[in-house]
Amino acid sequence: MPVPSSPPASALFLREDEVRHGVELLFFGYTRLTKSIDDQLAKQGLGRAHHRALYFIARNPDLTVSQLLRALAITKQSLGRVLTELQRRGLIETRSGETDRRQKLLRLTPPGASLEAELFDALRTRLSQAYRRAGQDSVTGFWRVLEGLVPDADRTLLAELGNERRPG
Amino acid sequence: MPVPSSPPASALFLREDEVRHGVELLFFGYTRLTKSIDDQLAKQGLGRAHHRALYFIARNPDLTVSQLLRALAITKQSLGRVLTELQRRGLIETRSGETDRRQKLLRLTPPGASLEAELFDALRTRLSQAYRRAGQDSVTGFWRVLEGLVPDADRTLLAELGNERRPG
DNA sequence: AATCAAGGTCAACATGCCTGTCCCATCTTC
DNA sequence: GAAGATGGGACAGGCATGTTGACCTTGATT
């Protein structure tokens, strides 16, 4: 192993700055993207927690409560409050599972879908602009790094939620 | 490192799935990375807000309060509580600015630096692993996309905070 | 002298999360 | 069929983190 005093092969030496830069970009990117829809949410009297639930239900119709719990990584109580409120407003609807009737399958109602679409539009505008600026190769790298950042247990879930495309 | 040949960008970037995938990765990546140090923080009786302050002060010694406010994008009140607590514990120290004596320059004390380093270690382990898995080209893309995602106003600040390298 | 900016401080409040405990309905397994 | 596991819900109580708005001091700018 070469001594750390070799300037050109400075992978180890540069590691901290590279990592810190990534931490900062993640922080700024995530928080600013998140904040960008706060006003819209506030107009509806909803919070970020409601949006996160709406988002995942929109993305994956007939999601179960336990899947959503795993995705959001919060407690049943916290999620329960949010889902109750969304249902009370008629933004989501539920029905019991076919194979397992204990399960509750979550879906957006038309008004819920409409609201989610409106919120997503703001996200799409910002993120697709960032994609365009960076170019496609960069987008692939963006995905690869983030995929590697997600713990194995969650990566399975992520694949389920994002890629589950049922025939018909 | 060979880069796979890319289909035309225009069509790809307008696709909803591509954007949703990015939103999900950003959500999972950020929340899971953040959660990964919660236990360490809890042991100290500190929260995420304390860590964010420690982090930016560590990264940029003699940061002013207003710079930190802009970075964290929270109110004076919220930050005030956190800074007071960190100072009470002897993790940060302040002195007044040289050119503008109204400013308060923030620095970590040795114990503060030690704690921050310990917390950063966990972040580095995870993020550098993700970097390694993805490869250097992907890391560059990761950065480019995220840089494009940060609003112009904040990008200036980001550059200040991340790149300010003083001689000596 | 007047004004503005940096920072601090107060009260009062909202959100969103937590732990812990208990409950019911339904599946699975023996 | 009984026992246990699982999916979901509900209560109490608490904590961390954020908000708005008002008001103050100190110091820089003009």
GROMACS .gro file of N, CA and C in nm, chain A:
model
  504
    1MET      N    1   0.085  -0.121   0.000
    1MET     CA    2   0.000   0.000   0.000
    1MET      C    3   0.087   0.125   0.000
    2PRO      N    4   0.069   0.211  -0.101
    2PRO     CA    5   0.151   0.333  -0.108
    2PRO      C    6   0.117   0.428   0.008
    3VAL      N    7   0.216   0.501   0.049
    3VAL     CA    8   0.195   0.596   0.158
    3VAL      C    9   0.103   0.709   0.112
    4PRO      N   10   0.031   0.769   0.201
    4PRO     CA   11  -0.065   0.874   0.164
    4PRO      C   12  -0.001   1.002   0.109
    5SER      N   13   0.132   1.010   0.107
    5SER     CA   14   0.194   1.133   0.061
    5SER      C   15   0.199   1.143  -0.091
    6SER      N   16   0.154   1.043  -0.162
    6SER     CA   17   0.154   1.052  -0.309
    6SER      C   18   0.037   1.135  -0.357
    7PRO      N   19   0.067   1.253  -0.412
    7PRO     CA   20  -0.038   1.347  -0.448
    7PRO      C   21  -0.134   1.301  -0.558
    8PRO      N   22  -0.085   1.242  -0.670
    8PRO     CA   23  -0.179   1.216  -0.778
    8PRO      C   24  -0.283   1.108  -0.746
    9ALA      N   25  -0.240   1.002  -0.681
    9ALA     CA   26  -0.332   0.893  -0.650
    9ALA      C   27  -0.410   0.922  -0.524
   10SER      N   28  -0.469   1.037  -0.522
   10SER     CA   29  -0.523   1.087  -0.396
   10SER      C   30  -0.666   1.043  -0.367
   11ALA      N   31  -0.698   0.925  -0.411
   11ALA     CA   32  -0.835   0.878  -0.390
   11ALA      C   33  -0.876   0.886  -0.243
   12LEU      N   34  -0.786   0.839  -0.159
   12LEU     CA   35  -0.819   0.839  -0.017
   12LEU      C   36  -0.826   0.980   0.039
   13PHE      N   37  -0.729   1.061  -0.003
   13PHE     CA   38  -0.722   1.196   0.048
   13PHE      C   39  -0.843   1.279   0.006
   14LEU      N   40  -0.886   1.258  -0.117
   14LEU     CA   41  -0.998   1.337  -0.168
   14LEU      C   42  -1.132   1.283  -0.120
   15ARG      N   43  -1.130   1.166  -0.064
   15ARG     CA   44  -1.256   1.103  -0.029
   15ARG      C   45  -1.344   1.193   0.056
   16GLU      N   46  -1.286   1.255   0.159
   16GLU     CA   47  -1.371   1.334   0.248
   16GLU      C   48  -1.441   1.448   0.177
   17ASP      N   49  -1.366   1.522   0.096
   17ASP     CA   50  -1.429   1.632   0.025
   17ASP      C   51  -1.537   1.583  -0.071
   18GLU      N   52  -1.509   1.472  -0.135
   18GLU     CA   53  -1.607   1.418  -0.228
   18GLU      C   54  -1.733   1.375  -0.155
   19VAL      N   55  -1.712   1.314  -0.043
   19VAL     CA   56  -1.827   1.268   0.035
   19VAL      C   57  -1.904   1.389   0.088
   20ARG      N   58  -1.831   1.487   0.139
   20ARG     CA   59  -1.900   1.605   0.193
   20ARG      C   60  -1.978   1.677   0.083
   21HIS      N   61  -1.917   1.685  -0.033
   21HIS     CA   62  -1.990   1.749  -0.142
   21HIS      C   63  -2.120   1.674  -0.171
   22GLY      N   64  -2.113   1.543  -0.170
   22GLY     CA   65  -2.233   1.463  -0.192
   22GLY      C   66  -2.337   1.483  -0.083
   23VAL      N   67  -2.293   1.488   0.039
   23VAL     CA   68  -2.385   1.509   0.151
   23VAL      C   69  -2.457   1.642   0.134
   24GLU      N   70  -2.380   1.744   0.098
   24GLU     CA   71  -2.440   1.877   0.083
   24GLU      C   72  -2.539   1.882  -0.034
   25LEU      N   73  -2.498   1.822  -0.144
   25LEU     CA   74  -2.588   1.822  -0.260
   25LEU      C   75  -2.717   1.747  -0.230
   26LEU      N   76  -2.703   1.636  -0.161
   26LEU     CA   77  -2.822   1.560  -0.124
   26LEU      C   78  -2.913   1.644  -0.035
   27PHE      N   79  -2.850   1.709   0.062
   27PHE     CA   80  -2.927   1.792   0.153
   27PHE      C   81  -2.998   1.904   0.079
   28PHE      N   82  -2.922   1.979   0.000
   28PHE     CA   83  -2.983   2.091  -0.072
   28PHE      C   84  -3.086   2.042  -0.173
   29GLY      N   85  -3.049   1.940  -0.247
   29GLY     CA   86  -3.140   1.889  -0.348
   29GLY      C   87  -3.270   1.841  -0.288
   30TYR      N   88  -3.260   1.761  -0.187
   30TYR     CA   89  -3.381   1.705  -0.126
   30TYR      C   90  -3.465   1.812  -0.059
   31THR      N   91  -3.401   1.892   0.024
   31THR     CA   92  -3.480   1.989   0.100
   31THR      C   93  -3.543   2.093   0.008
   32ARG      N   94  -3.470   2.138  -0.093
   32ARG     CA   95  -3.526   2.241  -0.181
   32ARG      C   96  -3.636   2.186  -0.269
   33LEU      N   97  -3.619   2.065  -0.315
   33LEU     CA   98  -3.726   2.004  -0.395
   33LEU      C   99  -3.851   1.988  -0.310
   34THR      N  100  -3.831   1.946  -0.189
   34THR     CA  101  -3.940   1.926  -0.095
   34THR      C  102  -4.013   2.058  -0.066
   35LYS      N  103  -3.934   2.159  -0.042
   35LYS     CA  104  -3.993   2.289  -0.010
   35LYS      C  105  -4.072   2.347  -0.126
   36SER      N  106  -4.036   2.306  -0.247
   36SER     CA  107  -4.095   2.369  -0.364
   36SER      C  108  -4.245   2.344  -0.375
   37ILE      N  109  -4.297   2.247  -0.304
   37ILE     CA  110  -4.442   2.224  -0.311
   37ILE      C  111  -4.513   2.256  -0.180
   38ASP      N  112  -4.441   2.311  -0.086
   38ASP     CA  113  -4.500   2.341   0.044
   38ASP      C  114  -4.616   2.440   0.034
   39ASP      N  115  -4.602   2.539  -0.052
   39ASP     CA  116  -4.708   2.638  -0.064
   39ASP      C  117  -4.836   2.576  -0.117
   40GLN      N  118  -4.820   2.496  -0.221
   40GLN     CA  119  -4.936   2.426  -0.277
   40GLN      C  120  -5.004   2.340  -0.172
   41LEU      N  121  -4.923   2.271  -0.094
   41LEU     CA  122  -4.977   2.185   0.011
   41LEU      C  123  -5.049   2.268   0.117
   42ALA      N  124  -4.986   2.377   0.153
   42ALA     CA  125  -5.044   2.462   0.258
   42ALA      C  126  -5.181   2.514   0.215
   43LYS      N  127  -5.195   2.544   0.086
   43LYS     CA  128  -5.325   2.590   0.035
   43LYS      C  129  -5.434   2.488   0.059
   44GLN      N  130  -5.397   2.361   0.054
   44GLN     CA  131  -5.493   2.254   0.076
   44GLN      C  132  -5.507   2.222   0.224
   45GLY      N  133  -5.423   2.284   0.305
   45GLY     CA  134  -5.425   2.248   0.446
   45GLY      C  135  -5.361   2.114   0.474
   46LEU      N  136  -5.274   2.073   0.384
   46LEU     CA  137  -5.206   1.945   0.402
   46LEU      C  138  -5.058   1.966   0.429
   47GLY      N  139  -4.993   1.865   0.482
   47GLY     CA  140  -4.851   1.872   0.510
   47GLY      C  141  -4.772   1.776   0.424
   48ARG      N  142  -4.643   1.774   0.447
   48ARG     CA  143  -4.557   1.688   0.367
   48ARG      C  144  -4.588   1.542   0.386
   49ALA      N  145  -4.628   1.507   0.507
   49ALA     CA  146  -4.657   1.367   0.534
   49ALA      C  147  -4.774   1.319   0.447
   50HIS      N  148  -4.873   1.407   0.429
   50HIS     CA  149  -4.985   1.371   0.344
   50HIS      C  150  -4.938   1.350   0.201
   51HIS      N  151  -4.850   1.439   0.157
   51HIS     CA  152  -4.804   1.427   0.020
   51HIS      C  153  -4.726   1.299  -0.004
   52ARG      N  154  -4.642   1.263   0.091
   52ARG     CA  155  -4.564   1.141   0.075
   52ARG      C  156  -4.655   1.020   0.060
   53ALA      N  157  -4.761   1.017   0.140
   53ALA     CA  158  -4.856   0.906   0.129
   53ALA      C  159  -4.927   0.911  -0.006
   54LEU      N  160  -4.975   1.027  -0.044
   54LEU     CA  161  -5.042   1.042  -0.173
   54LEU      C  162  -4.950   0.995  -0.286
   55TYR      N  163  -4.826   1.039  -0.277
   55TYR     CA  164  -4.731   1.007  -0.382
   55TYR      C  165  -4.716   0.856  -0.401
   56PHE      N  166  -4.691   0.785  -0.293
   56PHE     CA  167  -4.666   0.642  -0.305
   56PHE      C  168  -4.792   0.566  -0.344
   57ILE      N  169  -4.907   0.616  -0.300
   57ILE     CA  170  -5.031   0.550  -0.340
   57ILE      C  171  -5.057   0.573  -0.489
   58ALA      N  172  -5.027   0.694  -0.534
   58ALA     CA  173  -5.043   0.725  -0.676
   58ALA      C  174  -4.953   0.635  -0.760
   59ARG      N  175  -4.834   0.622  -0.714
   59ARG     CA  176  -4.734   0.545  -0.788
   59ARG      C  177  -4.766   0.398  -0.789
   60ASN      N  178  -4.836   0.352  -0.687
   60ASN     CA  179  -4.859   0.209  -0.675
   60ASN      C  180  -5.000   0.180  -0.624
   61PRO      N  181  -5.097   0.186  -0.715
   61PRO     CA  182  -5.235   0.163  -0.675
   61PRO      C  183  -5.250   0.027  -0.606
   62ASP      N  184  -5.339   0.022  -0.510
   62ASP     CA  185  -5.363  -0.098  -0.430
   62ASP      C  186  -5.245  -0.135  -0.342
   63LEU      N  187  -5.167  -0.035  -0.312
   63LEU     CA  188  -5.062  -0.049  -0.212
   63LEU      C  189  -5.127  -0.088  -0.079
   64THR      N  190  -5.060  -0.173  -0.002
   64THR     CA  191  -5.114  -0.205   0.131
   64THR      C  192  -5.055  -0.110   0.234
   65VAL      N  193  -5.119  -0.104   0.348
   65VAL     CA  194  -5.073  -0.017   0.454
   65VAL      C  195  -4.932  -0.056   0.500
   66SER      N  196  -4.907  -0.185   0.508
   66SER     CA  197  -4.776  -0.228   0.558
   66SER      C  198  -4.665  -0.195   0.459
   67GLN      N  199  -4.695  -0.204   0.329
   67GLN     CA  200  -4.596  -0.163   0.230
   67GLN      C  201  -4.564  -0.015   0.244
   68LEU      N  202  -4.669   0.062   0.261
   68LEU     CA  203  -4.651   0.205   0.276
   68LEU      C  204  -4.572   0.238   0.402
   69LEU      N  205  -4.599   0.164   0.507
   69LEU     CA  206  -4.525   0.182   0.632
   69LEU      C  207  -4.376   0.157   0.611
   70ARG      N  208  -4.345   0.051   0.539
   70ARG     CA  209  -4.204   0.019   0.515
   70ARG      C  210  -4.138   0.128   0.430
   71ALA      N  211  -4.212   0.178   0.332
   71ALA     CA  212  -4.155   0.280   0.244
   71ALA      C  213  -4.126   0.409   0.321
   72LEU      N  214  -4.223   0.453   0.399
   72LEU     CA  215  -4.208   0.581   0.467
   72LEU      C  216  -4.120   0.569   0.591
   73ALA      N  217  -4.109   0.447   0.642
   73ALA     CA  218  -4.026   0.423   0.761
   73ALA      C  219  -4.070   0.511   0.878
   74ILE      N  220  -4.199   0.514   0.899
   74ILE     CA  221  -4.254   0.582   1.017
   74ILE      C  222  -4.342   0.482   1.091
   75THR      N  223  -4.402   0.524   1.200
   75THR     CA  224  -4.481   0.430   1.279
   75THR      C  225  -4.625   0.424   1.230
   76LYS      N  226  -4.690   0.319   1.271
   76LYS     CA  227  -4.830   0.298   1.235
   76LYS      C  228  -4.916   0.417   1.276
   77GLN      N  229  -4.889   0.467   1.396
   77GLN     CA  230  -4.968   0.578   1.449
   77GLN      C  231  -4.957   0.700   1.360
   78SER      N  232  -4.833   0.731   1.324
   78SER     CA  233  -4.811   0.850   1.241
   78SER      C  234  -4.882   0.835   1.107
   79LEU      N  235  -4.865   0.721   1.046
   79LEU     CA  236  -4.929   0.698   0.918
   79LEU      C  237  -5.081   0.695   0.932
   80GLY      N  238  -5.127   0.635   1.039
   80GLY     CA  239  -5.271   0.623   1.060
   80GLY      C  240  -5.341   0.758   1.057
   81ARG      N  241  -5.283   0.852   1.126
   81ARG     CA  242  -5.342   0.986   1.128
   81ARG      C  243  -5.353   1.044   0.988
   82VAL      N  244  -5.246   1.026   0.912
   82VAL     CA  245  -5.242   1.082   0.777
   82VAL      C  246  -5.346   1.016   0.687
   83LEU      N  247  -5.352   0.884   0.694
   83LEU     CA  248  -5.445   0.811   0.608
   83LEU      C  249  -5.591   0.842   0.644
   84THR      N  250  -5.617   0.852   0.773
   84THR     CA  251  -5.752   0.887   0.818
   84THR      C  252  -5.795   1.021   0.760
   85GLU      N  253  -5.705   1.116   0.767
   85GLU     CA  254  -5.735   1.249   0.717
   85GLU      C  255  -5.755   1.248   0.565
   86LEU      N  256  -5.672   1.177   0.495
   86LEU     CA  257  -5.685   1.171   0.349
   86LEU      C  258  -5.817   1.105   0.308
   87GLN      N  259  -5.855   1.005   0.386
   87GLN     CA  260  -5.981   0.937   0.356
   87GLN      C  261  -6.100   1.027   0.388
   88ARG      N  262  -6.089   1.098   0.499
   88ARG     CA  263  -6.195   1.188   0.541
   88ARG      C  264  -6.222   1.294   0.433
   89ARG      N  265  -6.114   1.333   0.365
   89ARG     CA  266  -6.128   1.434   0.260
   89ARG      C  267  -6.167   1.375   0.126
   90GLY      N  268  -6.178   1.243   0.122
   90GLY     CA  269  -6.216   1.180  -0.003
   90GLY      C  270  -6.104   1.178  -0.106
   91LEU      N  271  -5.978   1.184  -0.059
   91LEU     CA  272  -5.867   1.181  -0.153
   91LEU      C  273  -5.817   1.040  -0.179
   92ILE      N  274  -5.841   0.952  -0.082
   92ILE     CA  275  -5.808   0.812  -0.104
   92ILE      C  276  -5.928   0.725  -0.067
   93GLU      N  277  -5.927   0.604  -0.120
   93GLU     CA  278  -6.029   0.508  -0.082
   93GLU      C  279  -5.962   0.374  -0.057
   94THR      N  280  -6.027   0.291   0.020
   94THR     CA  281  -5.967   0.164   0.057
   94THR      C  282  -6.065   0.050   0.031
   95ARG      N  283  -6.009  -0.065   0.006
   95ARG     CA  284  -6.092  -0.185   0.007
   95ARG      C  285  -6.006  -0.298   0.062
   96SER      N  286  -6.069  -0.403   0.104
   96SER     CA  287  -5.991  -0.509   0.167
   96SER      C  288  -5.933  -0.601   0.060
   97GLY      N  289  -5.823  -0.663   0.097
   97GLY     CA  290  -5.751  -0.747   0.003
   97GLY      C  291  -5.831  -0.868  -0.040
   98GLU      N  292  -5.799  -0.919  -0.157
   98GLU     CA  293  -5.875  -1.033  -0.209
   98GLU      C  294  -5.823  -1.165  -0.152
   99THR      N  295  -5.693  -1.180  -0.156
   99THR     CA  296  -5.639  -1.306  -0.104
   99THR      C  297  -5.629  -1.301   0.048
  100ASP      N  298  -5.597  -1.186   0.100
  100ASP     CA  299  -5.586  -1.170   0.246
  100ASP      C  300  -5.677  -1.055   0.288
  101ARG      N  301  -5.787  -1.088   0.348
  101ARG     CA  302  -5.885  -0.984   0.377
  101ARG      C  303  -5.847  -0.893   0.494
  102ARG      N  304  -5.735  -0.927   0.561
  102ARG     CA  305  -5.688  -0.836   0.666
  102ARG      C  306  -5.627  -0.711   0.602
  103GLN      N  307  -5.573  -0.731   0.485
  103GLN     CA  308  -5.507  -0.618   0.419
  103GLN      C  309  -5.605  -0.511   0.375
  104LYS      N  310  -5.553  -0.389   0.374
  104LYS     CA  311  -5.633  -0.277   0.326
  104LYS      C  312  -5.561  -0.222   0.202
  105LEU      N  313  -5.628  -0.224   0.091
  105LEU     CA  314  -5.564  -0.177  -0.032
  105LEU      C  315  -5.597  -0.030  -0.053
  106LEU      N  316  -5.495   0.048  -0.077
  106LEU     CA  317  -5.510   0.193  -0.087
  106LEU      C  318  -5.508   0.240  -0.232
  107ARG      N  319  -5.597   0.331  -0.261
  107ARG     CA  320  -5.607   0.389  -0.395
  107ARG      C  321  -5.643   0.536  -0.386
  108LEU      N  322  -5.603   0.611  -0.487
  108LEU     CA  323  -5.648   0.750  -0.494
  108LEU      C  324  -5.788   0.754  -0.556
  109THR      N  325  -5.869   0.842  -0.506
  109THR     CA  326  -5.995   0.873  -0.574
  109THR      C  327  -5.962   0.969  -0.689
  110PRO      N  328  -6.056   0.996  -0.779
  110PRO     CA  329  -6.029   1.095  -0.884
  110PRO      C  330  -5.982   1.231  -0.828
  111PRO      N  331  -6.047   1.286  -0.726
  111PRO     CA  332  -5.994   1.412  -0.671
  111PRO      C  333  -5.853   1.395  -0.615
  112GLY      N  334  -5.827   1.282  -0.552
  112GLY     CA  335  -5.694   1.256  -0.498
  112GLY      C  336  -5.591   1.248  -0.608
  113ALA      N  337  -5.627   1.179  -0.715
  113ALA     CA  338  -5.535   1.165  -0.828
  113ALA      C  339  -5.508   1.301  -0.890
  114SER      N  340  -5.611   1.382  -0.896
  114SER     CA  341  -5.597   1.514  -0.954
  114SER      C  342  -5.504   1.602  -0.871
  115LEU      N  343  -5.521   1.595  -0.739
  115LEU     CA  344  -5.433   1.672  -0.652
  115LEU      C  345  -5.289   1.623  -0.661
  116GLU      N  346  -5.272   1.494  -0.659
  116GLU     CA  347  -5.137   1.439  -0.667
  116GLU      C  348  -5.071   1.480  -0.797
  117ALA      N  349  -5.147   1.477  -0.906
  117ALA     CA  350  -5.092   1.513  -1.035
  117ALA      C  351  -5.045   1.658  -1.036
  118GLU      N  352  -5.124   1.741  -0.971
  118GLU     CA  353  -5.090   1.883  -0.965
  118GLU      C  354  -4.960   1.905  -0.887
  119LEU      N  355  -4.948   1.832  -0.777
  119LEU     CA  356  -4.827   1.843  -0.696
  119LEU      C  357  -4.707   1.785  -0.771
  120PHE      N  358  -4.731   1.674  -0.836
  120PHE     CA  359  -4.622   1.610  -0.908
  120PHE      C  360  -4.571   1.698  -1.020
  121ASP      N  361  -4.659   1.776  -1.075
  121ASP     CA  362  -4.621   1.863  -1.185
  121ASP      C  363  -4.507   1.957  -1.146
  122ALA      N  364  -4.514   2.008  -1.025
  122ALA     CA  365  -4.407   2.097  -0.978
  122ALA      C  366  -4.276   2.020  -0.964
  123LEU      N  367  -4.287   1.899  -0.913
  123LEU     CA  368  -4.166   1.818  -0.898
  123LEU      C  369  -4.108   1.785  -1.035
  124ARG      N  370  -4.196   1.749  -1.128
  124ARG     CA  371  -4.148   1.713  -1.261
  124ARG      C  372  -4.078   1.831  -1.328
  125THR      N  373  -4.136   1.946  -1.315
  125THR     CA  374  -4.075   2.064  -1.376
  125THR      C  375  -3.932   2.082  -1.329
  126ARG      N  376  -3.914   2.075  -1.198
  126ARG     CA  377  -3.780   2.098  -1.144
  126ARG      C  378  -3.684   1.985  -1.177
  127LEU      N  379  -3.730   1.864  -1.158
  127LEU     CA  380  -3.638   1.752  -1.174
  127LEU      C  381  -3.605   1.729  -1.321
  128SER      N  382  -3.703   1.745  -1.408
  128SER     CA  383  -3.672   1.721  -1.548
  128SER      C  384  -3.582   1.832  -1.603
  129GLN      N  385  -3.595   1.949  -1.545
  129GLN     CA  386  -3.502   2.056  -1.583
  129GLN      C  387  -3.360   2.020  -1.541
  130ALA      N  388  -3.347   1.966  -1.422
  130ALA     CA  389  -3.215   1.923  -1.375
  130ALA      C  390  -3.161   1.810  -1.462
  131TYR      N  391  -3.248   1.720  -1.501
  131TYR     CA  392  -3.208   1.611  -1.591
  131TYR      C  393  -3.157   1.669  -1.723
  132ARG      N  394  -3.232   1.762  -1.775
  132ARG     CA  395  -3.197   1.817  -1.907
  132ARG      C  396  -3.063   1.889  -1.901
  133ARG      N  397  -3.046   1.967  -1.794
  133ARG     CA  398  -2.920   2.040  -1.780
  133ARG      C  399  -2.800   1.945  -1.769
  134ALA      N  400  -2.823   1.835  -1.700
  134ALA     CA  401  -2.711   1.746  -1.670
  134ALA      C  402  -2.680   1.651  -1.784
  135GLY      N  403  -2.781   1.616  -1.860
  135GLY     CA  404  -2.761   1.521  -1.968
  135GLY      C  405  -2.787   1.378  -1.924
  136GLN      N  406  -2.813   1.294  -2.021
  136GLN     CA  407  -2.860   1.160  -1.985
  136GLN      C  408  -2.757   1.075  -1.914
  137ASP      N  409  -2.633   1.084  -1.954
  137ASP     CA  410  -2.531   1.004  -1.887
  137ASP      C  411  -2.526   1.039  -1.739
  138SER      N  412  -2.540   1.167  -1.712
  138SER     CA  413  -2.539   1.209  -1.573
  138SER      C  414  -2.658   1.153  -1.496
  139VAL      N  415  -2.772   1.148  -1.563
  139VAL     CA  416  -2.891   1.096  -1.496
  139VAL      C  417  -2.870   0.950  -1.458
  140THR      N  418  -2.810   0.876  -1.546
  140THR     CA  419  -2.781   0.735  -1.515
  140THR      C  420  -2.691   0.725  -1.393
  141GLY      N  421  -2.590   0.809  -1.388
  141GLY     CA  422  -2.501   0.809  -1.273
  141GLY      C  423  -2.572   0.849  -1.145
  142PHE      N  424  -2.656   0.947  -1.157
  142PHE     CA  425  -2.740   0.992  -1.045
  142PHE      C  426  -2.818   0.875  -0.987
  143TRP      N  427  -2.880   0.800  -1.075
  143TRP     CA  428  -2.956   0.683  -1.030
  143TRP      C  429  -2.866   0.580  -0.965
  144ARG      N  430  -2.754   0.552  -1.030
  144ARG     CA  431  -2.667   0.445  -0.980
  144ARG      C  432  -2.617   0.474  -0.840
  145VAL      N  433  -2.574   0.598  -0.819
  145VAL     CA  434  -2.522   0.632  -0.687
  145VAL      C  435  -2.632   0.618  -0.582
  146LEU      N  436  -2.748   0.671  -0.614
  146LEU     CA  437  -2.856   0.668  -0.515
  146LEU      C  438  -2.904   0.526  -0.489
  147GLU      N  439  -2.907   0.445  -0.593
  147GLU     CA  440  -2.946   0.305  -0.573
  147GLU      C  441  -2.850   0.237  -0.477
  148GLY      N  442  -2.723   0.271  -0.489
  148GLY     CA  443  -2.624   0.211  -0.401
  148GLY      C  444  -2.631   0.263  -0.259
  149LEU      N  445  -2.695   0.376  -0.246
  149LEU     CA  446  -2.703   0.439  -0.113
  149LEU      C  447  -2.818   0.380  -0.031
  150VAL      N  448  -2.915   0.324  -0.098
  150VAL     CA  449  -3.030   0.268  -0.029
  150VAL      C  450  -2.995   0.131   0.028
  151PRO      N  451  -3.022   0.109   0.156
  151PRO     CA  452  -2.992  -0.021   0.218
  151PRO      C  453  -3.060  -0.135   0.145
  152ASP      N  454  -2.999  -0.252   0.148
  152ASP     CA  455  -3.052  -0.368   0.076
  152ASP      C  456  -3.198  -0.393   0.105
  153ALA      N  457  -3.233  -0.389   0.232
  153ALA     CA  458  -3.371  -0.419   0.272
  153ALA      C  459  -3.469  -0.326   0.201
  154ASP      N  460  -3.429  -0.199   0.190
  154ASP     CA  461  -3.519  -0.102   0.128
  154ASP      C  462  -3.513  -0.107  -0.024
  155ARG      N  463  -3.401  -0.154  -0.075
  155ARG     CA  464  -3.388  -0.157  -0.221
  155ARG      C  465  -3.489  -0.253  -0.283
  156THR      N  466  -3.513  -0.361  -0.213
  156THR     CA  467  -3.615  -0.456  -0.259
  156THR      C  468  -3.749  -0.387  -0.270
  157LEU      N  469  -3.782  -0.315  -0.165
  157LEU     CA  470  -3.908  -0.242  -0.162
  157LEU      C  471  -3.915  -0.137  -0.272
  158LEU      N  472  -3.804  -0.068  -0.289
  158LEU     CA  473  -3.797   0.036  -0.391
  158LEU      C  474  -3.826  -0.022  -0.529
  159ALA      N  475  -3.767  -0.137  -0.554
  159ALA     CA  476  -3.788  -0.202  -0.683
  159ALA      C  477  -3.934  -0.242  -0.699
  160GLU      N  478  -3.992  -0.295  -0.593
  160GLU     CA  479  -4.133  -0.331  -0.596
  160GLU      C  480  -4.220  -0.211  -0.629
  161LEU      N  481  -4.196  -0.104  -0.555
  161LEU     CA  482  -4.282   0.013  -0.569
  161LEU      C  483  -4.264   0.080  -0.704
  162GLY      N  484  -4.141   0.086  -0.749
  162GLY     CA  485  -4.116   0.160  -0.872
  162GLY      C  486  -4.141   0.079  -0.997
  163ASN      N  487  -4.119  -0.051  -0.989
  163ASN     CA  488  -4.120  -0.129  -1.112
  163ASN      C  489  -4.237  -0.225  -1.126
  164GLU      N  490  -4.313  -0.234  -1.021
  164GLU     CA  491  -4.424  -0.329  -1.026
  164GLU      C  492  -4.522  -0.288  -1.134
  165ARG      N  493  -4.513  -0.355  -1.243
  165ARG     CA  494  -4.605  -0.326  -1.353
  165ARG      C  495  -4.682  -0.453  -1.382
  166ARG      N  496  -4.805  -0.452  -1.341
  166ARG     CA  497  -4.884  -0.573  -1.360
  166ARG      C  498  -4.935  -0.581  -1.503
  167PRO      N  499  -4.936  -0.699  -1.558
  167PRO     CA  500  -4.997  -0.716  -1.691
  167PRO      C  501  -5.146  -0.688  -1.682
  168GLY      N  502  -5.193  -0.597  -1.765
  168GLY     CA  503  -5.337  -0.568  -1.765
  168GLY      C  504  -5.377  -0.486  -1.654
   0.00000   0.00000   0.00000
